[in-house]
Every structure is written in C-alpha cells, then in structure tokens.
Amino acid sequence: DLEATLAGLEDDLAKSRQAAESLLAQLGLWQGELPEAMTLSVPLDSTVQDFSARFRKLEDEGRRLAEREAELSARQGSLQQDLDELGLAGAVPLETDLLAARETREEGWQLIKRRYLMGQDVDLTGYAPAGDADAVYEGHVQEADTIADRLRRESQRVHQRAQLESDLNTVAAEIEALTQRRSEHAAACEGLLEQWGSHWAPAGMEPLSPDEMKEWLARLVGVRTAAERVADLTRRRDEARAAVAEAAQGLADELAALSEDVHGAQGELG
C-alpha cells in the first residue's frame, strides 16, 4: 500500500528530524543548521590527538617547573633563616674584613714611616686630626690583630657563613634561570593555543581543550549520523510521494479512458 508506506515514512521522518534537531541543540559551541553540520570543516581525529599530546607535555613541564620553583623557594628561605640565625650569634668576620683592616694599617704605617723615619714633610692631619698618629696607628694594628684572632677562633662560623652565602647565590642563580624557563614555557603555551585555535577557525569556533573537543567531535558524529538518516528518509519520502502521485495519475488516466469508452459505447447504442 503506497499511501501507508508514505504515511509511515512521513512519521519516521518527523521523529528523526526531531531527534536530529535535539542532538544539534545539545552540540554546543557552534550554531547552525543540520545541512551545515554535514559539511562543517573541523580537524581530523589524528590532529586532535596530536594536540592533546602536545598540551599534555606542556602541562607536565609546567607542573615540574612549579614544583621546582617551590623547592627552590623553600631552600632559599631555609638558607636565609640559617644565615640570619648565624648573624644573631654575633657578627662573623670575613677575610675581606681582615684585608681591609690590614690595608688601613699599612697605609698609616707608610705615612708615619715617611714622616718620622725618612724625615719627609708629610701632612698627617687627614690621618690623625687630633695629632695622635701613634695612637691611631696602634688602634689600626689592634683592629687587624683582633679580626685575625677572631677569624682563627671562629673559623667554623666563618666557613659556615661563606658556605651559606655561596649556597644562597647558587639558589638565586637557579631561580633566575627557572624564571626564564617559566617565561619560555608561557610563550610556548600561548603559541600552542594559537595553533590549536587556527585549526578551528574555518568552523568559526573557539575550541576548548583537545580532550573536551574529542567529546564534542563525538557528539558531532552523532549529529551527522542523525542528519544522514533525515536525508535518507527525506529521499525515500519524496520517492514514495512521487510513487503515490504516479499511481494516482495512472488511476486517473485509466478512469478517464474508461469514461471515454463508456461514452463511446453509449453513443453507439444511441
């Protein structure tokens, strides 16, 4: 029965179109009609998988950099605390302090030697404004000796301070290098995002992450499958309509021919 077949197809088409429109509404991120969804230009699955791996690699690297940054920050804080505590126990003399004291002592000795031993006209006012050059020199000698004695007595603390300062400098250099690496990593992430977005530009879309777009593409496949069913049912419905119309026309032609035959027979009888 052609009409029953057509009615069944009309019903199936209406239900299929409704289901396809529902799937299309649930697709998200893109607005368009079913026919447009069939030809929408989107990245291949292999492209999405490639970007997923690249994003994951950058995420792993970013996590490692953040963890290293936290470790270095904690290390820096611990070293600085140790150095501060060492300072609270009293100032720790340095080799540079001893060198400076000895240079001051030597400069004073050279002035005094030139004035009193060599008989040169040397102005000592700048060196000893109060005129007590011998006392000033003696003070410089004692200061140098005191620093030297402290360096010998506190050699362990001196070494500890030097080690702490060296370690702090090392950590600071690592932090500086890490900061540069973090900047490069941020630039790499931005560049990858731009590349990822360019693959979706033909579809006029702002993509989510590759993993999320995998799910979106799976929903798009569902929409396209539903759209293909709508297209197939539309074709079959149109063919059924044409068959019904053709059958109706054939019946009409037969009736017309039969009518002519009846009229012809009546004319002959009349």
Tab-separated table of C-alpha atoms in Angstrom:
chain	number	residue	atom	x	y	z
A	1	ASP	CA	0.000	0.000	0.000
A	2	LEU	CA	1.766	3.128	-1.280
A	3	GLU	CA	-0.159	5.551	0.900
A	4	ALA	CA	0.514	3.503	4.047
A	5	THR	CA	4.193	3.373	3.141
A	6	LEU	CA	4.213	7.151	2.613
A	7	ALA	CA	2.463	7.754	5.916
A	8	GLY	CA	4.999	5.553	7.717
A	9	LEU	CA	7.874	7.406	6.096
A	10	GLU	CA	6.363	10.789	6.996
A	11	ASP	CA	6.085	9.671	10.612
A	12	ASP	CA	9.635	8.275	10.722
A	13	LEU	CA	10.971	11.454	9.101
A	14	ALA	CA	9.256	13.709	11.616
A	15	LYS	CA	10.620	11.684	14.527
A	16	SER	CA	14.117	11.508	13.020
A	17	ARG	CA	14.176	15.241	12.299
A	18	GLN	CA	13.106	15.978	15.869
A	19	ALA	CA	15.831	13.686	17.243
A	20	ALA	CA	18.465	15.252	14.984
A	21	GLU	CA	17.452	18.781	15.986
A	22	SER	CA	17.673	17.753	19.633
A	23	LEU	CA	21.197	16.416	19.138
A	24	LEU	CA	22.136	19.576	17.284
A	25	ALA	CA	20.865	21.724	20.160
A	26	GLN	CA	22.978	19.678	22.592
A	27	LEU	CA	26.106	20.003	20.459
A	28	GLY	CA	27.163	23.377	21.861
A	29	LEU	CA	29.994	25.739	20.784
A	30	TRP	CA	28.576	26.037	17.267
A	31	GLN	CA	25.329	27.422	15.872
A	32	GLY	CA	23.970	26.271	12.515
A	33	GLU	CA	21.534	24.073	10.662
A	34	LEU	CA	21.688	20.330	10.066
A	35	PRO	CA	22.868	20.613	6.438
A	36	GLU	CA	25.713	22.895	7.559
A	37	ALA	CA	26.754	20.400	10.218
A	38	MET	CA	27.277	17.825	7.469
A	39	THR	CA	29.918	19.991	5.735
A	40	LEU	CA	31.421	21.737	8.782
A	41	SER	CA	35.216	21.894	8.465
A	42	VAL	CA	36.749	20.507	11.661
A	43	PRO	CA	40.165	18.974	12.495
A	44	LEU	CA	40.806	15.298	11.961
A	45	ASP	CA	40.893	12.974	14.961
A	46	SER	CA	44.638	12.495	14.436
A	47	THR	CA	45.167	16.258	14.649
A	48	VAL	CA	43.209	16.453	17.891
A	49	GLN	CA	45.213	13.549	19.335
A	50	ASP	CA	48.471	15.236	18.354
A	51	PHE	CA	47.487	18.488	20.063
A	52	SER	CA	46.278	16.562	23.095
A	53	ALA	CA	49.727	15.013	23.472
A	54	ARG	CA	51.463	18.367	22.964
A	55	PHE	CA	49.262	20.108	25.526
A	56	ARG	CA	49.808	17.272	27.981
A	57	LYS	CA	53.570	17.557	27.545
A	58	LEU	CA	53.453	21.289	28.289
A	59	GLU	CA	51.187	20.705	31.284
A	60	ASP	CA	53.617	18.135	32.679
A	61	GLU	CA	56.525	20.510	32.147
A	62	GLY	CA	54.616	23.354	33.795
A	63	ARG	CA	53.896	21.159	36.797
A	64	ARG	CA	57.572	20.204	37.090
A	65	LEU	CA	58.633	23.847	36.865
A	66	ALA	CA	56.143	24.832	39.555
A	67	GLU	CA	57.357	22.037	41.823
A	68	ARG	CA	60.983	23.047	41.282
A	69	GLU	CA	60.109	26.672	41.955
A	70	ALA	CA	58.503	25.692	45.256
A	71	GLU	CA	61.561	23.613	46.190
A	72	LEU	CA	63.977	26.450	45.415
A	73	SER	CA	61.848	28.973	47.275
A	74	ALA	CA	61.792	26.733	50.348
A	75	ARG	CA	65.537	26.146	50.051
A	76	GLN	CA	66.213	29.858	49.757
A	77	GLY	CA	64.080	30.591	52.802
A	78	SER	CA	65.813	27.910	54.847
A	79	LEU	CA	69.294	29.155	53.909
A	80	GLN	CA	68.384	32.750	54.673
A	81	GLN	CA	66.994	31.714	58.056
A	82	ASP	CA	70.214	29.872	58.881
A	83	LEU	CA	72.247	32.906	57.850
A	84	ASP	CA	70.091	35.230	59.961
A	85	GLU	CA	70.431	32.939	62.975
A	86	LEU	CA	74.198	32.896	62.488
A	87	GLY	CA	74.162	36.679	62.489
A	88	LEU	CA	72.170	36.796	65.734
A	89	ALA	CA	75.007	34.948	67.464
A	90	GLY	CA	77.310	37.853	66.630
A	91	ALA	CA	78.836	39.331	63.514
A	92	VAL	CA	81.017	36.815	61.737
A	93	PRO	CA	84.273	38.324	60.432
A	94	LEU	CA	85.233	37.805	56.817
A	95	GLU	CA	88.554	37.532	55.047
A	96	THR	CA	87.677	40.763	53.284
A	97	ASP	CA	87.340	42.479	56.671
A	98	LEU	CA	90.871	41.398	57.582
A	99	LEU	CA	92.244	42.537	54.222
A	100	ALA	CA	90.607	45.942	54.619
A	101	ALA	CA	91.977	46.344	58.169
A	102	ARG	CA	95.463	45.383	57.051
A	103	GLU	CA	95.338	47.834	54.149
A	104	THR	CA	94.305	50.636	56.520
A	105	ARG	CA	97.098	49.676	58.919
A	106	GLU	CA	99.648	49.590	56.090
A	107	GLU	CA	98.560	52.980	54.732
A	108	GLY	CA	99.022	54.502	58.209
A	109	TRP	CA	102.418	52.861	58.643
A	110	GLN	CA	103.647	54.234	55.330
A	111	LEU	CA	102.619	57.782	56.329
A	112	ILE	CA	104.279	57.510	59.736
A	113	LYS	CA	107.442	55.949	58.284
A	114	ARG	CA	107.823	58.694	55.722
A	115	ARG	CA	107.279	61.389	58.368
A	116	TYR	CA	109.300	60.125	61.276
A	117	LEU	CA	111.811	57.667	59.828
A	118	MET	CA	112.512	59.221	56.450
A	119	GLY	CA	112.047	62.819	57.512
A	120	GLN	CA	109.668	63.736	54.709
A	121	ASP	CA	107.215	66.580	55.010
A	122	VAL	CA	104.045	64.534	55.238
A	123	ASP	CA	100.740	66.032	56.436
A	124	LEU	CA	99.169	63.642	58.964
A	125	THR	CA	96.126	65.821	59.645
A	126	GLY	CA	93.875	63.701	57.464
A	127	TYR	CA	95.141	60.509	59.087
A	128	ALA	CA	95.098	61.764	62.699
A	129	PRO	CA	93.114	65.021	63.052
A	130	ALA	CA	93.829	65.137	66.806
A	131	GLY	CA	97.560	64.858	66.227
A	132	ASP	CA	97.798	61.412	67.808
A	133	ALA	CA	99.079	59.497	64.808
A	134	ASP	CA	100.777	56.919	67.009
A	135	ALA	CA	97.520	56.138	68.853
A	136	VAL	CA	95.547	55.974	65.598
A	137	TYR	CA	98.089	53.616	64.090
A	138	GLU	CA	98.101	51.466	67.216
A	139	GLY	CA	94.307	51.259	67.004
A	140	HIS	CA	94.525	50.068	63.396
A	141	VAL	CA	97.106	47.460	64.364
A	142	GLN	CA	94.920	46.187	67.183
A	143	GLU	CA	91.859	46.090	64.894
A	144	ALA	CA	93.691	43.989	62.301
A	145	ASP	CA	95.044	41.676	65.006
A	146	THR	CA	91.594	41.342	66.594
A	147	ILE	CA	89.992	40.388	63.275
A	148	ALA	CA	92.780	37.888	62.594
A	149	ASP	CA	92.320	36.349	66.043
A	150	ARG	CA	88.549	36.124	65.562
A	151	LEU	CA	88.987	34.515	62.179
A	152	ARG	CA	91.169	31.832	63.786
A	153	ARG	CA	88.792	31.309	66.729
A	154	GLU	CA	85.603	31.345	64.674
A	155	SER	CA	86.888	29.584	61.591
A	156	GLN	CA	83.916	27.196	61.706
A	157	ARG	CA	81.397	30.047	61.775
A	158	VAL	CA	83.338	31.854	59.083
A	159	HIS	CA	83.251	28.773	56.908
A	160	GLN	CA	79.551	28.267	57.671
A	161	ARG	CA	78.717	31.835	56.684
A	162	ALA	CA	80.726	31.571	53.480
A	163	GLN	CA	79.008	28.297	52.621
A	164	LEU	CA	75.550	29.716	53.325
A	165	GLU	CA	76.206	32.773	51.185
A	166	SER	CA	77.577	30.582	48.395
A	167	ASP	CA	74.537	28.332	48.566
A	168	LEU	CA	72.227	31.362	48.532
A	169	ASN	CA	73.956	32.696	45.428
A	170	THR	CA	73.613	29.295	43.763
A	171	VAL	CA	69.905	29.110	44.590
A	172	ALA	CA	69.382	32.687	43.392
A	173	ALA	CA	71.016	31.802	40.066
A	174	GLU	CA	68.807	28.719	39.750
A	175	ILE	CA	65.707	30.790	40.499
A	176	GLU	CA	66.720	33.327	37.850
A	177	ALA	CA	67.220	30.548	35.292
A	178	LEU	CA	63.917	28.972	36.316
A	179	THR	CA	62.132	32.306	35.907
A	180	GLN	CA	63.454	32.492	32.352
A	181	ARG	CA	62.314	28.925	31.719
A	182	ARG	CA	58.865	29.731	33.080
A	183	SER	CA	58.667	32.688	30.694
A	184	GLU	CA	59.647	30.465	27.760
A	185	HIS	CA	57.096	27.877	28.861
A	186	ALA	CA	54.335	30.506	28.997
A	187	ALA	CA	55.254	31.644	25.475
A	188	ALA	CA	55.168	28.039	24.250
A	189	CYS	CA	51.720	27.548	25.782
A	190	GLU	CA	50.431	30.725	24.155
A	191	GLY	CA	51.846	29.671	20.792
A	192	LEU	CA	50.270	26.229	21.023
A	193	LEU	CA	46.908	27.748	21.926
A	194	GLU	CA	47.095	29.965	18.833
A	195	GLN	CA	47.918	26.967	16.638
A	196	TRP	CA	45.075	24.960	18.183
A	197	GLY	CA	42.621	27.787	17.604
A	198	SER	CA	43.681	28.173	13.972
A	199	HIS	CA	42.539	24.606	13.228
A	200	TRP	CA	39.013	25.541	14.321
A	201	ALA	CA	38.879	28.944	12.629
A	202	PRO	CA	37.250	27.565	9.431
A	203	ALA	CA	34.326	26.401	11.575
A	204	GLY	CA	34.155	29.821	13.266
A	205	MET	CA	34.686	28.250	16.679
A	206	GLU	CA	36.663	28.978	19.841
A	207	PRO	CA	37.744	25.469	20.875
A	208	LEU	CA	38.024	24.071	24.360
A	209	SER	CA	40.878	21.739	25.306
A	210	PRO	CA	41.709	18.860	22.919
A	211	ASP	CA	40.245	16.292	25.328
A	212	GLU	CA	37.000	18.283	25.558
A	213	MET	CA	36.904	18.719	21.782
A	214	LYS	CA	37.258	14.946	21.374
A	215	GLU	CA	33.917	14.634	23.161
A	216	TRP	CA	32.499	17.463	21.042
A	217	LEU	CA	33.561	15.722	17.832
A	218	ALA	CA	31.914	12.518	19.058
A	219	ARG	CA	28.670	14.485	19.520
A	220	LEU	CA	29.123	15.966	16.038
A	221	VAL	CA	29.360	12.428	14.623
A	222	GLY	CA	26.046	11.680	16.328
A	223	VAL	CA	24.510	14.806	14.773
A	224	ARG	CA	25.816	13.887	11.339
A	225	THR	CA	24.558	10.329	11.639
A	226	ALA	CA	21.131	11.642	12.583
A	227	ALA	CA	21.276	14.173	9.738
A	228	GLU	CA	22.159	11.421	7.267
A	229	ARG	CA	19.129	9.444	8.437
A	230	VAL	CA	16.948	12.524	7.949
A	231	ALA	CA	18.378	12.975	4.457
A	232	ASP	CA	17.794	9.302	3.631
A	233	LEU	CA	14.218	9.356	4.957
A	234	THR	CA	13.565	12.600	3.063
A	235	ARG	CA	14.736	10.951	-0.148
A	236	ARG	CA	12.617	7.855	0.468
A	237	ARG	CA	9.624	10.004	1.444
A	238	ASP	CA	9.969	12.019	-1.761
A	239	GLU	CA	10.193	8.820	-3.787
A	240	ALA	CA	7.091	7.494	-2.027
A	241	ARG	CA	5.265	10.738	-2.739
A	242	ALA	CA	6.247	10.505	-6.366
A	243	ALA	CA	5.081	6.879	-6.476
A	244	VAL	CA	1.740	7.824	-4.898
A	245	ALA	CA	1.338	10.730	-7.324
A	246	GLU	CA	2.259	8.482	-10.245
A	247	ALA	CA	-0.209	5.830	-9.109
A	248	ALA	CA	-2.906	8.447	-8.665
A	249	GLN	CA	-2.200	9.828	-12.118
A	250	GLY	CA	-2.279	6.336	-13.601
A	251	LEU	CA	-5.604	5.662	-11.920
A	252	ALA	CA	-6.918	8.980	-13.175
A	253	ASP	CA	-5.786	8.151	-16.686
A	254	GLU	CA	-7.468	4.740	-16.510
A	255	LEU	CA	-10.673	6.290	-15.239
A	256	ALA	CA	-10.581	8.877	-17.989
A	257	ALA	CA	-10.045	6.180	-20.582
A	258	LEU	CA	-12.822	4.108	-19.092
A	259	SER	CA	-15.112	7.130	-19.145
A	260	GLU	CA	-14.378	7.687	-22.805
A	261	ASP	CA	-15.096	4.032	-23.516
A	262	VAL	CA	-18.446	4.271	-21.699
A	263	HIS	CA	-19.399	7.402	-23.583
A	264	GLY	CA	-18.406	5.809	-26.871
A	265	ALA	CA	-20.485	2.725	-26.139
A	266	GLN	CA	-23.476	4.840	-25.181
A	267	GLY	CA	-23.120	6.747	-28.465
A	268	GLU	CA	-23.134	3.583	-30.437
A	269	LEU	CA	-26.219	2.331	-28.578
A	270	GLY	CA	-27.971	5.632	-29.086
